[in-house]
XYZ file of C-alpha atoms in Angstrom:
340
model
C 78.588 -34.397 193.282
C 76.720 -31.050 191.587
C 76.847 -33.168 187.556
C 77.592 -36.128 186.375
C 78.034 -35.991 182.350
C 76.920 -39.346 180.650
C 78.386 -39.837 177.487
C 77.702 -43.264 174.810
C 80.317 -44.337 172.955
C 79.822 -46.379 170.008
C 83.073 -47.095 167.831
C 84.123 -43.903 167.724
C 87.665 -44.478 168.020
C 88.869 -43.144 164.074
C 89.067 -39.518 163.441
C 89.991 -38.406 166.744
C 85.909 -38.099 167.704
C 86.180 -39.695 170.384
C 89.265 -38.269 172.200
C 88.487 -34.211 171.740
C 84.373 -35.527 172.360
C 86.028 -36.641 175.482
C 89.104 -33.386 176.063
C 86.018 -30.976 176.162
C 84.532 -32.386 178.687
C 87.392 -33.055 181.533
C 88.231 -29.402 181.167
C 85.180 -28.260 182.072
C 85.390 -24.949 184.672
C 82.776 -26.030 186.230
C 84.103 -28.447 189.534
C 82.450 -30.930 191.677
C 81.624 -32.832 188.582
C 81.982 -36.932 186.943
C 82.256 -37.404 183.668
C 80.465 -41.422 182.456
C 81.933 -43.011 179.684
C 80.005 -46.126 178.744
C 81.269 -48.008 176.355
C 78.474 -49.717 173.139
C 80.151 -52.866 173.195
C 81.933 -50.847 170.526
C 84.096 -53.280 168.254
C 86.997 -51.015 168.348
C 89.605 -49.657 170.357
C 87.193 -47.053 172.425
C 87.456 -49.019 175.268
C 90.828 -48.261 175.381
C 90.840 -44.735 175.014
C 87.814 -44.752 178.023
C 90.030 -46.754 179.984
C 92.777 -44.558 179.138
C 91.039 -41.222 180.216
C 89.631 -42.868 183.475
C 93.790 -43.923 184.226
C 94.712 -39.760 183.231
C 91.472 -38.547 185.655
C 90.676 -41.275 187.724
C 88.667 -38.962 190.465
C 85.992 -37.384 187.432
C 86.099 -40.264 184.228
C 84.158 -43.363 184.924
C 84.281 -46.018 182.555
C 81.125 -48.817 181.779
C 81.927 -51.914 179.461
C 78.530 -53.273 178.535
C 78.969 -56.119 177.183
C 75.320 -55.417 174.899
C 74.846 -53.505 172.036
C 72.209 -51.175 173.701
C 72.508 -48.514 171.181
C 72.384 -45.023 172.556
C 69.552 -45.093 174.769
C 70.279 -48.012 176.304
C 73.547 -47.049 177.298
C 72.605 -43.502 178.531
C 69.725 -46.076 180.921
C 73.220 -48.027 182.730
C 74.753 -44.115 183.254
C 72.455 -43.107 184.778
C 72.246 -46.414 186.914
C 75.559 -45.178 188.061
C 75.138 -41.029 188.186
C 76.133 -39.730 191.473
C 75.497 -35.939 190.035
C 72.192 -34.066 190.903
C 71.985 -32.462 187.694
C 72.241 -34.938 184.613
C 73.913 -34.168 181.167
C 74.087 -35.885 178.147
C 77.049 -35.485 175.581
C 77.106 -37.800 172.068
C 81.235 -39.085 171.941
C 81.178 -37.829 168.168
C 80.154 -33.937 169.455
C 82.277 -31.323 172.139
C 80.527 -29.082 174.149
C 82.175 -25.760 175.346
C 84.542 -25.542 178.095
C 82.153 -23.377 180.575
C 78.520 -25.018 178.876
C 78.457 -26.633 182.187
C 79.050 -24.226 184.346
C 76.489 -21.562 182.544
C 73.723 -24.132 183.024
C 74.779 -25.501 186.277
C 74.924 -21.279 187.039
C 71.810 -20.329 185.878
C 69.896 -23.156 187.449
C 70.674 -22.135 190.494
C 70.426 -18.386 189.847
C 66.686 -18.762 188.680
C 65.073 -22.915 190.470
C 65.258 -24.114 186.836
C 65.207 -28.026 186.877
C 65.771 -28.575 183.785
C 68.371 -25.714 181.458
C 69.562 -25.512 177.914
C 71.297 -23.514 175.334
C 71.484 -23.132 172.017
C 74.347 -25.240 169.753
C 76.310 -25.209 167.283
C 76.331 -27.328 163.881
C 79.593 -27.252 162.368
C 82.358 -29.669 160.387
C 85.213 -29.534 161.640
C 86.686 -30.399 164.904
C 87.685 -26.491 166.523
C 86.003 -24.448 168.985
C 85.474 -21.469 166.763
C 81.739 -20.905 166.464
C 79.860 -22.874 163.612
C 76.334 -22.021 161.885
C 74.210 -21.286 165.092
C 70.999 -23.396 165.745
C 69.108 -22.276 168.710
C 67.462 -24.545 170.375
C 64.455 -24.269 172.458
C 61.674 -20.235 171.820
C 61.878 -18.062 175.048
C 58.208 -18.388 175.334
C 58.930 -21.950 176.588
C 60.886 -20.794 179.438
C 60.077 -19.948 183.212
C 57.358 -22.310 185.212
C 56.560 -24.484 183.540
C 52.210 -24.597 182.621
C 49.499 -25.934 180.189
C 50.230 -23.973 177.573
C 54.007 -24.103 177.779
C 54.206 -27.492 178.588
C 51.642 -27.013 175.356
C 55.276 -25.913 172.835
C 56.942 -28.428 174.548
C 55.250 -30.999 173.865
C 55.416 -30.326 169.740
C 59.045 -29.262 170.224
C 61.167 -30.685 173.106
C 64.040 -29.828 171.487
C 67.527 -31.562 172.093
C 68.503 -33.395 174.925
C 71.931 -33.118 174.206
C 72.013 -28.693 175.483
C 69.840 -29.145 178.107
C 70.853 -30.398 182.612
C 68.451 -32.357 184.264
C 67.457 -32.243 187.727
C 68.307 -36.362 188.918
C 65.758 -36.385 191.829
C 63.102 -35.919 189.259
C 64.470 -38.042 186.922
C 64.982 -40.954 189.918
C 61.046 -40.197 191.415
C 59.335 -40.491 187.727
C 61.443 -43.570 187.429
C 62.300 -41.273 183.289
C 64.503 -43.558 181.298
C 65.660 -44.177 177.290
C 63.894 -46.037 175.335
C 66.704 -48.829 174.780
C 68.216 -51.210 170.904
C 66.568 -48.520 168.656
C 67.276 -45.169 166.745
C 65.710 -42.012 167.651
C 64.995 -42.662 170.987
C 65.179 -39.408 172.528
C 61.959 -38.136 169.669
C 60.136 -40.300 172.170
C 61.857 -39.283 175.661
C 62.263 -35.573 175.676
C 58.402 -34.823 174.891
C 57.581 -37.270 178.212
C 60.262 -35.592 180.420
C 60.328 -32.159 179.752
C 56.685 -33.039 180.881
C 57.750 -33.613 184.411
C 59.602 -30.784 184.882
C 58.321 -27.431 186.243
C 60.852 -25.056 185.350
C 62.725 -24.133 182.505
C 65.906 -21.787 181.411
C 67.917 -21.524 178.461
C 71.036 -19.280 178.248
C 70.756 -17.729 174.804
C 74.497 -18.718 173.769
C 75.828 -21.530 171.372
C 77.947 -24.205 173.981
C 77.155 -27.655 172.214
C 79.099 -28.601 169.068
C 76.804 -31.052 166.800
C 79.474 -32.372 164.600
C 78.706 -32.883 161.090
C 80.574 -36.192 158.982
C 79.952 -38.691 157.091
C 79.943 -41.075 159.816
C 77.125 -39.828 161.545
C 74.130 -41.631 162.056
C 71.914 -38.626 161.211
C 73.267 -38.780 156.803
C 72.411 -42.100 156.669
C 69.158 -43.353 155.814
C 68.022 -46.644 156.261
C 65.206 -48.942 156.715
C 65.758 -49.725 159.678
C 65.982 -45.838 160.718
C 62.717 -45.703 158.729
C 60.987 -47.818 161.467
C 62.617 -47.084 164.233
C 61.327 -43.826 163.557
C 57.631 -45.573 163.484
C 58.177 -47.205 166.737
C 58.756 -44.070 168.392
C 56.088 -42.684 167.829
C 54.372 -45.282 168.941
C 56.097 -45.706 171.754
C 55.270 -41.754 172.517
C 52.016 -41.998 172.401
C 51.576 -45.368 174.581
C 54.628 -43.378 177.443
C 51.874 -40.344 177.295
C 48.921 -43.129 178.088
C 50.713 -45.136 181.157
C 51.986 -41.472 182.271
C 48.535 -39.453 182.153
C 49.845 -36.727 179.438
C 47.462 -37.906 176.252
C 43.749 -36.295 177.505
C 45.170 -33.130 177.962
C 47.197 -32.674 175.669
C 45.719 -34.420 172.701
C 46.104 -32.748 169.951
C 50.323 -30.960 170.758
C 50.746 -35.382 170.386
C 48.860 -35.752 167.541
C 50.741 -32.947 165.767
C 54.280 -34.530 167.039
C 53.345 -38.001 165.997
C 52.308 -37.139 162.470
C 55.641 -35.039 162.179
C 57.486 -38.514 163.046
C 55.969 -41.167 162.691
C 54.559 -40.155 159.186
C 55.543 -36.501 157.648
C 59.464 -37.163 158.984
C 59.667 -40.769 158.024
C 57.622 -40.998 154.604
C 59.540 -37.925 153.073
C 63.098 -38.636 154.877
C 61.944 -42.501 152.963
C 61.000 -41.175 150.051
C 64.476 -39.053 149.375
C 66.921 -41.447 151.092
C 65.498 -44.778 149.788
C 66.532 -45.668 146.381
C 63.925 -47.695 145.198
C 60.855 -47.425 148.165
C 58.807 -49.587 149.003
C 55.088 -49.388 148.540
C 54.284 -51.792 151.529
C 55.959 -49.814 153.119
C 54.197 -46.390 152.042
C 50.193 -48.642 152.812
C 52.098 -49.722 156.526
C 52.568 -45.881 157.001
C 49.164 -44.768 156.026
C 47.501 -47.397 158.048
C 49.296 -46.478 161.189
C 47.887 -42.841 160.470
C 44.941 -43.801 159.878
C 44.633 -46.294 163.093
C 46.111 -43.665 165.849
C 44.961 -40.528 164.215
C 42.619 -40.443 161.109
C 41.677 -36.596 161.583
C 45.766 -35.453 161.344
C 45.553 -33.488 158.814
C 42.518 -31.480 159.834
C 45.171 -30.559 163.055
C 45.942 -26.524 163.519
C 49.716 -27.203 164.309
C 49.400 -29.539 161.397
C 48.221 -26.720 158.932
C 50.755 -24.111 160.176
C 54.068 -26.637 160.269
C 54.032 -27.703 156.347
C 53.965 -25.538 153.491
C 51.193 -26.540 150.855
C 53.277 -29.170 148.762
C 53.754 -30.967 151.614
C 50.374 -31.419 152.683
C 49.353 -31.930 149.375
C 52.223 -34.477 149.093
C 50.939 -36.358 152.295
C 46.575 -36.241 151.294
C 47.827 -38.244 148.128
C 49.843 -40.994 150.434
C 46.551 -41.169 152.920
C 44.055 -41.948 150.076
C 46.760 -43.506 147.891
C 49.987 -44.706 148.658
C 50.452 -46.331 144.856
C 49.159 -42.930 143.522
C 51.593 -41.200 145.913
C 54.146 -43.503 144.745
C 54.145 -42.835 140.653
C 53.831 -39.450 141.358
C 56.350 -38.945 143.511
C 59.133 -40.355 141.472
C 57.632 -38.265 138.138
C 57.500 -35.317 139.825
C 60.862 -35.470 141.768
C 62.545 -37.495 138.831
C 61.677 -33.967 136.670
C 63.416 -31.628 138.964
C 66.326 -33.601 138.913
C 65.998 -33.567 135.135
C 65.273 -29.368 135.659
C 68.465 -29.428 138.019
C 66.598 -27.922 140.776
C 66.740 -30.757 143.795
């Protein structure tokens, strides 16, 4: 079989989200493929919908039920265990794809000899096949036969996993899987996965539709999700050490960790939480001090963030209490002035 498309599903029946996703997949123009939809212990009608599609398309659709909620990473791992395709792709169950997405990605792989191929995506709030806001994913200087410089770029910016196909042989030989029962598993898995492949190509078209809606997990900030970012940052470094990548790409992993574990978490937490806690701010600072005490001198860090972000980060690392007071005053003032 040429391709396995793995779809983790959890409570996506409402608003036609799951059906719209699955309709885009059962109508793919590529031949010889399978869709493996994994219901992650949904409490709505998602499993019934999956069984309906399995009955309608038995030659290419399989519904798998998990009796335990393992979150997206766990559902994807179940899909990988069942996959038979030469290539593997992942789709989130509230998103959808262009009908010819996988035909184009596999063709690119076959024409170039690549073992991983990606594309760009659309951001849209409307269920349609019209092109929304196009977001380039990965850059052309990351593509081609992968060498030290390209791997370094991919550690720092691996790009989304749902807009790629991966050679399943590489996945299985290297025992690549996702962290389970957590959020942001891609942030940990993606850079580690990319270091195992040898040739990356890209189709410069927006073939994936990233659906922005109120129920989307990225729109909701919670303590659990902030803590998950910290966990995935630590897991990423652990995996890089275990798999022998850390020493060669230490500076790049330092930057990736400072972005995921620290900067993204710090400012998401301050913006999204009504009552930010001093103990959590201290925890973040302590984690950075223990793992990468000199991260602020990292040249990638210096280039990636603006001066205000770096100033606030330096203040936080020096005194979480003073940072908390200053941040509240600063953004309270800006809110009054209508600048936020």
